[in-house]
Tab-separated table of C-alpha atoms and ligand atoms in Angstrom:
chain	number	residue	atom	x	y	z
A	1	MET	CA	35.760	-29.842	-97.421
A	2	PRO	CA	33.689	-28.914	-95.027
A	3	LYS	CA	31.937	-31.636	-93.381
A	4	TYR	CA	28.760	-31.453	-91.403
A	5	SER	CA	27.209	-34.301	-89.639
A	6	ILE	CA	22.999	-34.008	-89.608
A	7	ALA	CA	21.272	-36.839	-87.758
A	8	VAL	CA	18.079	-37.387	-89.861
A	9	ILE	CA	15.188	-38.419	-87.818
A	10	PRO	CA	12.359	-38.974	-90.102
A	11	GLY	CA	9.901	-39.947	-86.960
A	12	ASP	CA	5.960	-41.438	-88.184
A	13	GLY	CA	3.513	-41.087	-90.752
A	14	ILE	CA	4.555	-38.439	-93.861
A	15	GLY	CA	7.875	-38.214	-92.103
A	16	VAL	CA	9.366	-41.033	-94.069
A	17	GLU	CA	8.250	-39.377	-97.115
A	18	ILE	CA	8.945	-36.119	-96.774
A	19	VAL	CA	12.283	-36.550	-95.466
A	20	PRO	CA	14.266	-38.142	-97.712
A	21	GLU	CA	12.800	-35.487	-100.665
A	22	ALA	CA	14.919	-32.894	-98.346
A	23	LEU	CA	18.126	-35.230	-98.059
A	24	LYS	CA	18.013	-34.801	-101.562
A	25	VAL	CA	18.192	-31.253	-101.873
A	26	LEU	CA	21.011	-31.064	-99.191
A	27	GLU	CA	23.014	-33.404	-101.364
A	28	LYS	CA	22.785	-31.530	-104.550
A	29	ILE	CA	23.724	-28.607	-102.629
A	30	GLY	CA	26.607	-30.616	-101.235
A	31	ALA	CA	27.628	-31.437	-104.696
A	32	ARG	CA	27.126	-27.838	-106.104
A	33	PHE	CA	29.112	-25.754	-103.219
A	34	ASN	CA	31.408	-28.530	-102.167
A	35	HIS	CA	30.608	-29.160	-98.792
A	36	GLN	CA	29.944	-32.819	-97.334
A	37	PHE	CA	26.865	-33.598	-95.452
A	38	GLU	CA	26.874	-37.070	-93.177
A	39	PHE	CA	23.153	-38.207	-92.637
A	40	ARG	CA	23.113	-39.977	-89.217
A	41	PRO	CA	19.681	-41.700	-88.816
A	42	GLY	CA	18.104	-42.233	-85.404
A	43	LEU	CA	14.570	-42.959	-84.553
A	44	VAL	CA	11.939	-41.140	-82.746
A	45	GLY	CA	8.559	-40.813	-82.113
A	46	GLY	CA	6.144	-43.784	-82.839
A	47	ALA	CA	8.485	-45.612	-84.661
A	48	ALA	CA	11.105	-45.282	-81.572
A	49	ILE	CA	8.189	-47.037	-78.830
A	50	ASP	CA	7.631	-49.499	-81.461
A	51	ALA	CA	11.440	-50.443	-82.174
A	52	THR	CA	12.549	-49.888	-78.099
A	53	GLY	CA	9.648	-49.115	-75.810
A	54	LYS	CA	10.748	-45.477	-75.678
A	55	ALA	CA	9.791	-42.251	-77.522
A	56	LEU	CA	12.904	-40.678	-77.299
A	57	PRO	CA	15.782	-43.686	-76.543
A	58	ASP	CA	18.941	-42.397	-75.078
A	59	GLU	CA	20.838	-43.470	-78.500
A	60	THR	CA	18.539	-41.045	-80.387
A	61	LEU	CA	19.439	-38.201	-77.738
A	62	ALA	CA	23.241	-38.988	-77.949
A	63	LEU	CA	22.901	-38.651	-81.797
A	64	CYS	CA	21.803	-35.318	-81.751
A	65	GLN	CA	23.668	-33.756	-78.818
A	66	GLY	CA	26.683	-35.617	-81.290
A	67	SER	CA	25.328	-34.080	-84.446
A	68	ASP	CA	26.083	-30.375	-85.683
A	69	ALA	CA	22.137	-30.170	-86.415
A	70	VAL	CA	19.165	-32.655	-86.554
A	71	LEU	CA	16.531	-32.657	-89.533
A	72	LEU	CA	12.985	-33.911	-88.089
A	73	GLY	CA	10.242	-35.093	-89.878
A	74	ALA	CA	7.425	-35.375	-87.647
A	75	VAL	CA	5.739	-37.695	-84.933
A	76	GLY	CA	2.761	-39.479	-83.593
A	77	GLY	CA	-0.081	-40.767	-84.862
A	78	PRO	CA	-3.484	-42.805	-83.708
A	79	LYS	CA	-1.420	-46.169	-82.902
A	80	TRP	CA	0.233	-44.196	-80.224
A	81	ASP	CA	-2.905	-41.940	-79.051
A	82	THR	CA	-4.030	-44.400	-76.321
A	83	LEU	CA	-0.940	-44.008	-74.505
A	84	PRO	CA	-0.837	-41.834	-71.149
A	85	ALA	CA	0.043	-38.340	-71.639
A	86	PRO	CA	3.530	-38.181	-70.684
A	87	GLU	CA	4.678	-41.435	-72.625
A	88	ARG	CA	2.936	-40.099	-75.988
A	89	PRO	CA	5.355	-39.345	-78.874
A	90	GLU	CA	4.559	-35.922	-78.999
A	91	VAL	CA	5.561	-35.209	-75.926
A	92	ALA	CA	8.054	-37.875	-74.851
A	93	SER	CA	10.388	-37.227	-77.734
A	94	LEU	CA	9.652	-33.546	-78.733
A	95	LEU	CA	8.973	-31.645	-75.440
A	96	ALA	CA	12.469	-33.938	-74.315
A	97	LEU	CA	14.259	-33.009	-77.330
A	98	ARG	CA	14.020	-29.630	-77.316
A	99	LYS	CA	15.212	-29.671	-73.163
A	100	GLY	CA	18.048	-31.687	-74.297
A	101	LEU	CA	19.256	-29.781	-76.927
A	102	GLY	CA	18.536	-26.440	-74.845
A	103	LEU	CA	16.481	-25.093	-77.928
A	104	TYR	CA	14.385	-22.155	-76.363
A	105	ALA	CA	13.977	-20.298	-79.468
A	106	ASN	CA	11.387	-21.704	-82.249
A	107	ILE	CA	11.877	-19.778	-85.282
A	108	ARG	CA	8.804	-19.738	-87.939
A	109	PRO	CA	8.555	-17.792	-91.107
A	110	ALA	CA	5.160	-17.474	-92.898
A	111	VAL	CA	5.990	-16.288	-96.394
A	112	VAL	CA	3.002	-15.635	-98.889
A	113	TYR	CA	4.418	-17.006	-102.408
A	114	PRO	CA	2.828	-15.091	-105.331
A	115	ALA	CA	1.935	-18.296	-107.262
A	116	LEU	CA	0.120	-19.341	-103.938
A	117	VAL	CA	-1.777	-16.199	-103.265
A	118	GLN	CA	-5.148	-18.481	-104.262
A	119	ALA	CA	-4.410	-21.016	-101.787
A	120	SER	CA	-4.803	-18.656	-98.914
A	121	THR	CA	-8.396	-18.799	-97.567
A	122	LEU	CA	-8.088	-14.918	-97.137
A	123	LYS	CA	-8.247	-12.645	-99.597
A	124	PRO	CA	-5.637	-12.072	-102.299
A	125	GLU	CA	-5.193	-7.862	-101.509
A	126	VAL	CA	-4.870	-9.201	-97.696
A	127	VAL	CA	-2.118	-11.840	-98.054
A	128	SER	CA	-0.025	-11.214	-100.937
A	129	GLY	CA	3.040	-9.973	-100.023
A	130	VAL	CA	3.259	-11.575	-96.844
A	131	ASP	CA	6.338	-12.201	-95.099
A	132	LEU	CA	6.752	-12.416	-91.104
A	133	VAL	CA	8.712	-14.331	-88.752
A	134	VAL	CA	7.494	-15.866	-85.452
A	135	PHE	CA	9.777	-16.001	-82.652
A	136	ARG	CA	8.055	-18.410	-80.158
A	137	GLU	CA	9.986	-19.567	-76.402
A	138	LEU	CA	10.003	-22.997	-76.468
A	139	THR	CA	11.231	-23.917	-73.347
A	140	GLY	CA	9.385	-21.595	-70.584
A	141	GLY	CA	5.915	-20.825	-69.741
A	142	ILE	CA	2.789	-22.759	-68.837
A	143	TYR	CA	3.987	-25.920	-70.759
A	144	PHE	CA	6.996	-26.648	-68.525
A	145	GLY	CA	5.336	-24.931	-65.071
A	146	GLU	CA	4.482	-27.350	-62.309
A	147	LYS	CA	1.271	-29.311	-63.077
A	148	LYS	CA	-1.037	-30.407	-60.170
A	149	ARG	CA	-4.221	-32.292	-60.241
A	150	GLU	CA	-6.179	-33.256	-56.885
A	151	LYS	CA	-9.598	-34.167	-55.673
A	152	THR	CA	-11.807	-31.331	-53.983
A	153	ALA	CA	-15.216	-31.788	-52.381
A	154	ASP	CA	-17.205	-31.069	-55.510
A	155	GLY	CA	-14.693	-32.317	-58.696
A	156	GLU	CA	-11.379	-32.220	-59.247
A	157	LEU	CA	-8.792	-29.295	-59.521
A	158	ALA	CA	-6.440	-28.970	-61.964
A	159	GLN	CA	-3.575	-26.596	-62.207
A	160	ASP	CA	-0.771	-25.441	-64.892
A	161	ASN	CA	1.696	-22.762	-63.835
A	162	LEU	CA	3.146	-19.901	-66.162
A	163	VAL	CA	6.421	-19.075	-64.841
A	164	TYR	CA	8.921	-16.761	-66.934
A	165	THR	CA	12.520	-15.485	-65.668
A	166	THR	CA	13.942	-12.351	-66.919
A	167	ARG	CA	16.679	-14.523	-68.641
A	168	GLU	CA	14.244	-16.397	-70.318
A	169	ILE	CA	12.668	-13.311	-72.042
A	170	GLU	CA	15.842	-11.561	-72.900
A	171	ARG	CA	17.514	-14.260	-74.403
A	172	ILE	CA	14.493	-15.020	-77.051
A	173	ALA	CA	13.779	-11.093	-77.387
A	174	ARG	CA	17.299	-10.575	-78.228
A	175	LEU	CA	17.041	-13.025	-81.091
A	176	ALA	CA	13.948	-11.644	-82.649
A	177	PHE	CA	15.892	-7.836	-82.448
A	178	GLU	CA	19.115	-9.198	-83.882
A	179	ALA	CA	16.919	-10.571	-86.904
A	180	ALA	CA	14.673	-7.647	-87.344
A	181	ARG	CA	17.938	-5.452	-88.048
A	182	LYS	CA	18.483	-7.986	-91.086
A	183	ARG	CA	14.873	-7.732	-92.537
A	184	ARG	CA	12.340	-4.398	-91.988
A	185	LYS	CA	13.397	-3.707	-88.692
A	186	LYS	CA	10.036	-3.775	-86.976
A	187	VAL	CA	9.602	-6.167	-83.810
A	188	THR	CA	6.052	-6.724	-82.527
A	189	SER	CA	6.312	-8.238	-78.821
A	190	VAL	CA	2.871	-10.224	-78.073
A	191	ASP	CA	1.496	-10.271	-74.510
A	192	LYS	CA	-1.458	-10.012	-72.434
A	193	ALA	CA	-0.216	-7.789	-69.856
A	194	ASN	CA	-3.162	-6.516	-68.692
A	195	VAL	CA	-4.095	-9.514	-67.184
A	196	LEU	CA	-1.052	-11.666	-66.423
A	197	GLU	CA	2.341	-10.652	-64.094
A	198	SER	CA	4.390	-12.719	-66.202
A	199	SER	CA	3.006	-10.705	-69.360
A	200	ARG	CA	4.014	-7.602	-67.407
A	201	LEU	CA	7.494	-8.778	-66.896
A	202	TRP	CA	7.624	-9.895	-70.434
A	203	ARG	CA	6.605	-6.478	-71.636
A	204	GLU	CA	9.242	-4.519	-69.292
A	205	THR	CA	12.173	-6.775	-70.055
A	206	VAL	CA	11.367	-6.726	-74.004
A	207	THR	CA	10.911	-2.480	-73.371
A	208	ARG	CA	14.421	-2.324	-71.561
A	209	LEU	CA	16.208	-4.489	-74.139
A	210	SER	CA	14.796	-2.348	-77.171
A	211	ALA	CA	17.338	0.527	-75.923
A	212	GLU	CA	20.024	-1.532	-77.366
A	213	TYR	CA	18.459	-1.704	-80.705
A	214	PRO	CA	17.299	2.084	-81.678
A	215	ASP	CA	17.341	1.234	-85.188
A	216	VAL	CA	14.376	-1.638	-84.569
A	217	THR	CA	11.022	0.054	-83.836
A	218	LEU	CA	9.165	-2.382	-81.033
A	219	GLU	CA	5.652	-2.073	-80.478
A	220	HIS	CA	3.466	-4.203	-78.129
A	221	MET	CA	0.462	-5.986	-79.082
A	222	TYR	CA	-2.228	-7.988	-76.760
A	223	VAL	CA	-2.285	-11.583	-77.819
A	224	ASP	CA	-6.178	-11.172	-78.362
A	225	ASN	CA	-5.470	-8.044	-80.723
A	226	CYS	CA	-2.425	-10.088	-82.538
A	227	ALA	CA	-4.462	-13.175	-83.245
A	228	MET	CA	-7.261	-10.289	-84.956
A	229	GLN	CA	-5.036	-8.419	-86.356
A	230	LEU	CA	-2.981	-11.492	-88.095
A	231	ILE	CA	-6.443	-11.614	-90.248
A	232	ARG	CA	-6.898	-8.686	-90.535
A	233	TRP	CA	-3.773	-6.780	-92.129
A	234	PRO	CA	-0.639	-9.640	-91.997
A	235	LYS	CA	1.333	-6.931	-93.754
A	236	GLN	CA	2.302	-5.243	-90.558
A	237	PHE	CA	4.233	-7.613	-89.088
A	238	ASP	CA	7.957	-8.354	-89.532
A	239	VAL	CA	9.206	-10.139	-86.601
A	240	VAL	CA	7.103	-10.960	-84.120
A	241	VAL	CA	8.300	-12.478	-80.314
A	242	THR	CA	6.407	-14.046	-77.820
A	243	GLU	CA	5.752	-16.440	-75.243
A	244	ASN	CA	5.379	-20.416	-75.507
A	245	MET	CA	1.853	-20.831	-75.753
A	246	PHE	CA	0.649	-17.810	-77.110
A	247	GLY	CA	3.270	-18.316	-80.186
A	248	ASP	CA	1.837	-22.160	-80.007
A	249	ILE	CA	-1.552	-20.580	-81.513
A	250	LEU	CA	-0.511	-17.763	-83.222
A	251	THR	CA	1.993	-19.936	-85.517
A	252	ASP	CA	-0.790	-22.193	-86.433
A	253	GLU	CA	-2.710	-19.021	-87.338
A	254	ALA	CA	-0.031	-17.621	-89.574
A	255	ALA	CA	0.406	-20.990	-91.298
A	256	MET	CA	-2.942	-20.725	-92.502
A	257	LEU	CA	-2.335	-17.096	-94.395
A	258	THR	CA	-0.226	-18.840	-96.532
A	259	GLY	CA	-2.605	-21.332	-97.631
A	260	SER	CA	-1.112	-24.504	-96.434
A	261	ILE	CA	1.012	-25.855	-93.560
A	262	GLY	CA	2.588	-28.268	-96.353
A	263	MET	CA	4.647	-25.009	-96.529
A	264	LEU	CA	6.030	-24.282	-93.493
A	265	PRO	CA	9.327	-24.797	-91.774
A	266	SER	CA	10.746	-24.050	-88.520
A	267	ALA	CA	14.124	-23.863	-87.083
A	268	SER	CA	14.658	-24.431	-83.427
A	269	ILE	CA	17.966	-22.793	-81.849
A	270	GLY	CA	19.658	-21.793	-78.893
A	271	GLY	CA	21.858	-24.565	-77.862
A	272	ARG	CA	25.147	-25.724	-79.692
A	273	VAL	CA	22.840	-28.306	-82.025
A	274	GLY	CA	19.707	-26.696	-83.818
A	275	MET	CA	16.518	-28.609	-84.763
A	276	TYR	CA	14.797	-28.148	-88.217
A	277	GLU	CA	11.434	-29.791	-88.721
A	278	PRO	CA	8.621	-29.036	-90.829
A	279	SER	CA	5.393	-26.914	-89.175
A	280	HIS	CA	3.109	-29.474	-89.425
A	281	GLY	CA	2.143	-33.190	-88.083
A	282	SER	CA	2.559	-36.640	-89.545
A	283	ALA	CA	-0.259	-36.128	-91.377
A	284	PRO	CA	-2.116	-40.170	-90.652
A	285	ASP	CA	-4.796	-39.100	-93.016
A	286	ILE	CA	-2.517	-39.207	-95.877
A	287	ALA	CA	0.367	-41.213	-94.805
A	288	GLY	CA	2.081	-43.890	-97.160
A	289	GLN	CA	0.420	-42.620	-99.904
A	290	GLN	CA	3.086	-40.201	-101.351
A	291	LYS	CA	0.379	-37.316	-101.048
A	292	ALA	CA	2.449	-35.335	-98.783
A	293	ASN	CA	4.272	-31.832	-99.507
A	294	PRO	CA	7.593	-32.163	-99.248
A	295	LEU	CA	8.574	-28.292	-99.163
A	296	ALA	CA	8.516	-27.301	-95.834
A	297	THR	CA	10.761	-29.890	-94.805
A	298	ILE	CA	12.903	-28.579	-97.499
A	299	LEU	CA	12.500	-25.066	-96.581
A	300	SER	CA	13.601	-26.537	-93.048
A	301	ALA	CA	16.724	-28.065	-94.721
A	302	ALA	CA	17.188	-24.339	-96.219
A	303	MET	CA	16.985	-22.880	-92.718
A	304	MET	CA	19.530	-25.419	-91.048
A	305	LEU	CA	22.131	-24.461	-93.603
A	306	ARG	CA	21.467	-20.674	-92.781
A	307	TYR	CA	21.081	-21.019	-88.571
A	308	SER	CA	23.297	-23.769	-87.887
A	309	PHE	CA	25.777	-23.637	-90.655
A	310	GLY	CA	26.311	-19.785	-91.918
A	311	LEU	CA	25.555	-20.960	-95.332
A	312	GLU	CA	23.241	-18.027	-96.586
A	313	GLU	CA	23.817	-18.420	-100.025
A	314	GLU	CA	23.146	-22.050	-100.194
A	315	ALA	CA	19.949	-21.293	-98.428
A	316	GLN	CA	18.635	-18.715	-100.479
A	317	VAL	CA	19.299	-21.143	-103.466
A	318	ILE	CA	17.406	-23.698	-102.175
A	319	GLU	CA	14.482	-21.115	-101.755
A	320	LYS	CA	14.669	-19.759	-105.113
A	321	ALA	CA	14.522	-22.751	-106.309
A	322	VAL	CA	11.093	-23.643	-104.451
A	323	VAL	CA	9.659	-20.282	-105.574
A	324	GLU	CA	10.540	-21.244	-109.190
A	325	VAL	CA	8.633	-25.115	-108.895
A	326	LEU	CA	5.803	-23.292	-107.666
A	327	ASN	CA	5.753	-20.567	-110.392
A	328	GLY	CA	5.067	-23.972	-112.563
A	329	ASP	CA	1.977	-25.704	-112.565
A	330	SER	CA	3.184	-28.729	-110.224
A	331	ARG	CA	0.855	-29.025	-107.111
A	332	THR	CA	0.832	-31.931	-104.364
A	333	GLY	CA	-2.709	-32.420	-102.993
A	334	ASP	CA	-2.567	-29.626	-100.501
A	335	LEU	CA	-1.895	-26.754	-103.147
A	336	MET	CA	-3.782	-28.034	-105.939
A	337	GLU	CA	-5.931	-25.936	-107.902
A	338	PRO	CA	-7.919	-25.997	-111.102
A	339	GLY	CA	-5.513	-26.312	-114.527
A	340	LYS	CA	-2.449	-26.882	-112.555
A	341	LYS	CA	-1.040	-31.066	-112.010
A	342	LEU	CA	-0.946	-32.906	-109.538
A	343	VAL	CA	2.440	-34.281	-108.709
A	344	THR	CA	3.786	-36.839	-105.934
A	345	THR	CA	5.802	-36.299	-102.754
A	346	ALA	CA	8.766	-37.695	-104.519
A	347	GLU	CA	8.080	-35.977	-108.092
A	348	MET	CA	7.871	-32.185	-105.854
A	349	GLY	CA	11.337	-33.115	-104.247
A	350	GLU	CA	13.105	-34.207	-107.931
A	351	LEU	CA	11.230	-31.101	-109.242
A	352	VAL	CA	12.939	-28.682	-106.764
A	353	VAL	CA	16.632	-30.677	-107.188
A	354	ALA	CA	16.381	-29.959	-110.780
A	355	ARG	CA	16.290	-26.457	-110.228
A	356	LEU	CA	19.423	-26.234	-107.875
B	401	NAD	P1	-1.092	-32.565	-89.110
B	401	NAD	O1	-0.568	-31.070	-89.292
B	401	NAD	O2	-0.561	-33.763	-89.045
B	401	NAD	O3	-1.980	-32.681	-90.102
B	401	NAD	C1	-3.219	-31.495	-90.163
B	401	NAD	C2	-4.073	-31.447	-91.541
B	401	NAD	O4	-2.900	-31.002	-92.855
B	401	NAD	C3	-3.945	-33.216	-92.018
B	401	NAD	O5	-5.388	-32.429	-92.988
B	401	NAD	C4	-3.154	-33.134	-93.057
B	401	NAD	O6	-2.852	-34.187	-94.017
B	401	NAD	C5	-2.287	-32.184	-93.433
B	401	NAD	N1	-0.803	-32.140	-93.713
B	401	NAD	C6	-0.045	-31.858	-93.213
B	401	NAD	N2	1.029	-31.977	-93.459
B	401	NAD	C7	0.866	-31.913	-94.697
B	401	NAD	C8	1.749	-31.709	-95.920
B	401	NAD	N3	3.178	-31.845	-95.725
B	401	NAD	N4	1.184	-31.978	-96.798
B	401	NAD	C9	-0.257	-31.690	-97.072
B	401	NAD	N5	-1.242	-31.937	-96.239
B	401	NAD	C10	-0.682	-31.863	-94.951
B	401	NAD	O7	-1.917	-32.306	-87.337
B	401	NAD	P2	-2.928	-33.332	-87.189
B	401	NAD	O8	-3.403	-34.029	-87.880
B	401	NAD	O9	-3.175	-32.663	-85.625
B	401	NAD	O10	-2.053	-34.447	-86.174
B	401	NAD	C11	-1.487	-35.652	-86.600
B	401	NAD	C12	-0.475	-36.672	-85.577
B	401	NAD	O11	0.744	-35.674	-85.601
B	401	NAD	C13	-0.967	-36.264	-84.381
B	401	NAD	O12	-0.512	-37.558	-83.879
B	401	NAD	C14	-0.536	-34.996	-83.931
B	401	NAD	O13	0.036	-34.957	-82.235
B	401	NAD	C15	1.087	-34.821	-84.156
B	401	NAD	N6	1.745	-33.724	-84.330
B	401	NAD	C16	3.098	-33.808	-84.516
B	401	NAD	C17	3.825	-32.680	-84.680
B	401	NAD	C18	5.436	-32.846	-84.860
B	401	NAD	O14	5.749	-33.681	-85.143
B	401	NAD	N7	6.074	-31.753	-84.372
B	401	NAD	C19	3.134	-31.450	-84.859
B	401	NAD	C20	1.823	-31.669	-85.420
B	401	NAD	C21	0.752	-32.459	-84.699
């Protein structure tokens, strides 16, 4: 029986409520398709700070590096917000984990499910049928460039460097072109080449690489226009590829097309071990109340099966089960509509399991 080891890291807030639902789903898939999933628990974020003093304990990094994939809930919360920036859970654990695992590509699909068209704040005719995926560069750009702060005669000076190399651009663009080949064969590369030198290198590099993918249509779009087009006519997008900070902002915008951030999975890949997590945070406002939507985490587990283990059929079975559940009447609070039945986090997980 094929065996896959998964580092399971619930983290903080709703992380401890949503991750167990994804594990139930994986258990059921394992039983149905004859795979053995070994769950190996680890601590990260605020939970790890409280237990060990460090947001990413060495044992957790070693656990992740030694597993076949990582399933993460969310990190952070008000309790740790007053820590100095470099020690805060989000920075000290997530950025360090991405770096430690060599995860340079963040993949975030935004799919509008027919049953949830009404949940979006945009008009149904604008969002219905949206099915796009953003490939965001994750380990370069301004978030990782040299930072500086110094006193000046009239106050302070702060500086963040935005650096990209040809190799960094090529490897994320290649993933985007490969993904487009299996979808609707269109890549939109987003930059700010009219202003930024790093964006000019981005555009030149992506254009050069596109010669290897003559079957894929490439278009370039400035980031400000892309922010507008995502709201105006999101159906024009298939695969979007962009740098770290632009991707950070655009993926949250794309999230809102779907109605709730509780629906959006993500995958971070690049190294031997991929990491899978919902796109949302630890939602302290609803934590501990069984109100969280576990579907983003369950769909992240499906992405793990697809991208880390090559189990496409199993991934699709989970995605289909989620669609079927949404075609029914049950909703978690974030998706609640008049006439529907409110269910808890665990009940939503059970509904998916029952359809596998
Ligand atoms: P958030 O994503 O945690 O919450 C934003 C809003 O969406 C809240 O109203 C929340 O209740 C709701 N929400 C989020 N996930 C939901 C779900 N699954 N079901 C139903 N509703 C859901 O963002 P925030 O409030 O800005 O951040 C809270 C904490 O999470 C902060 O400490 C932040 O730094 C951290 N954070 C962590 C990650 C991560 O772990 N990857 C990402 C973003 C924010």
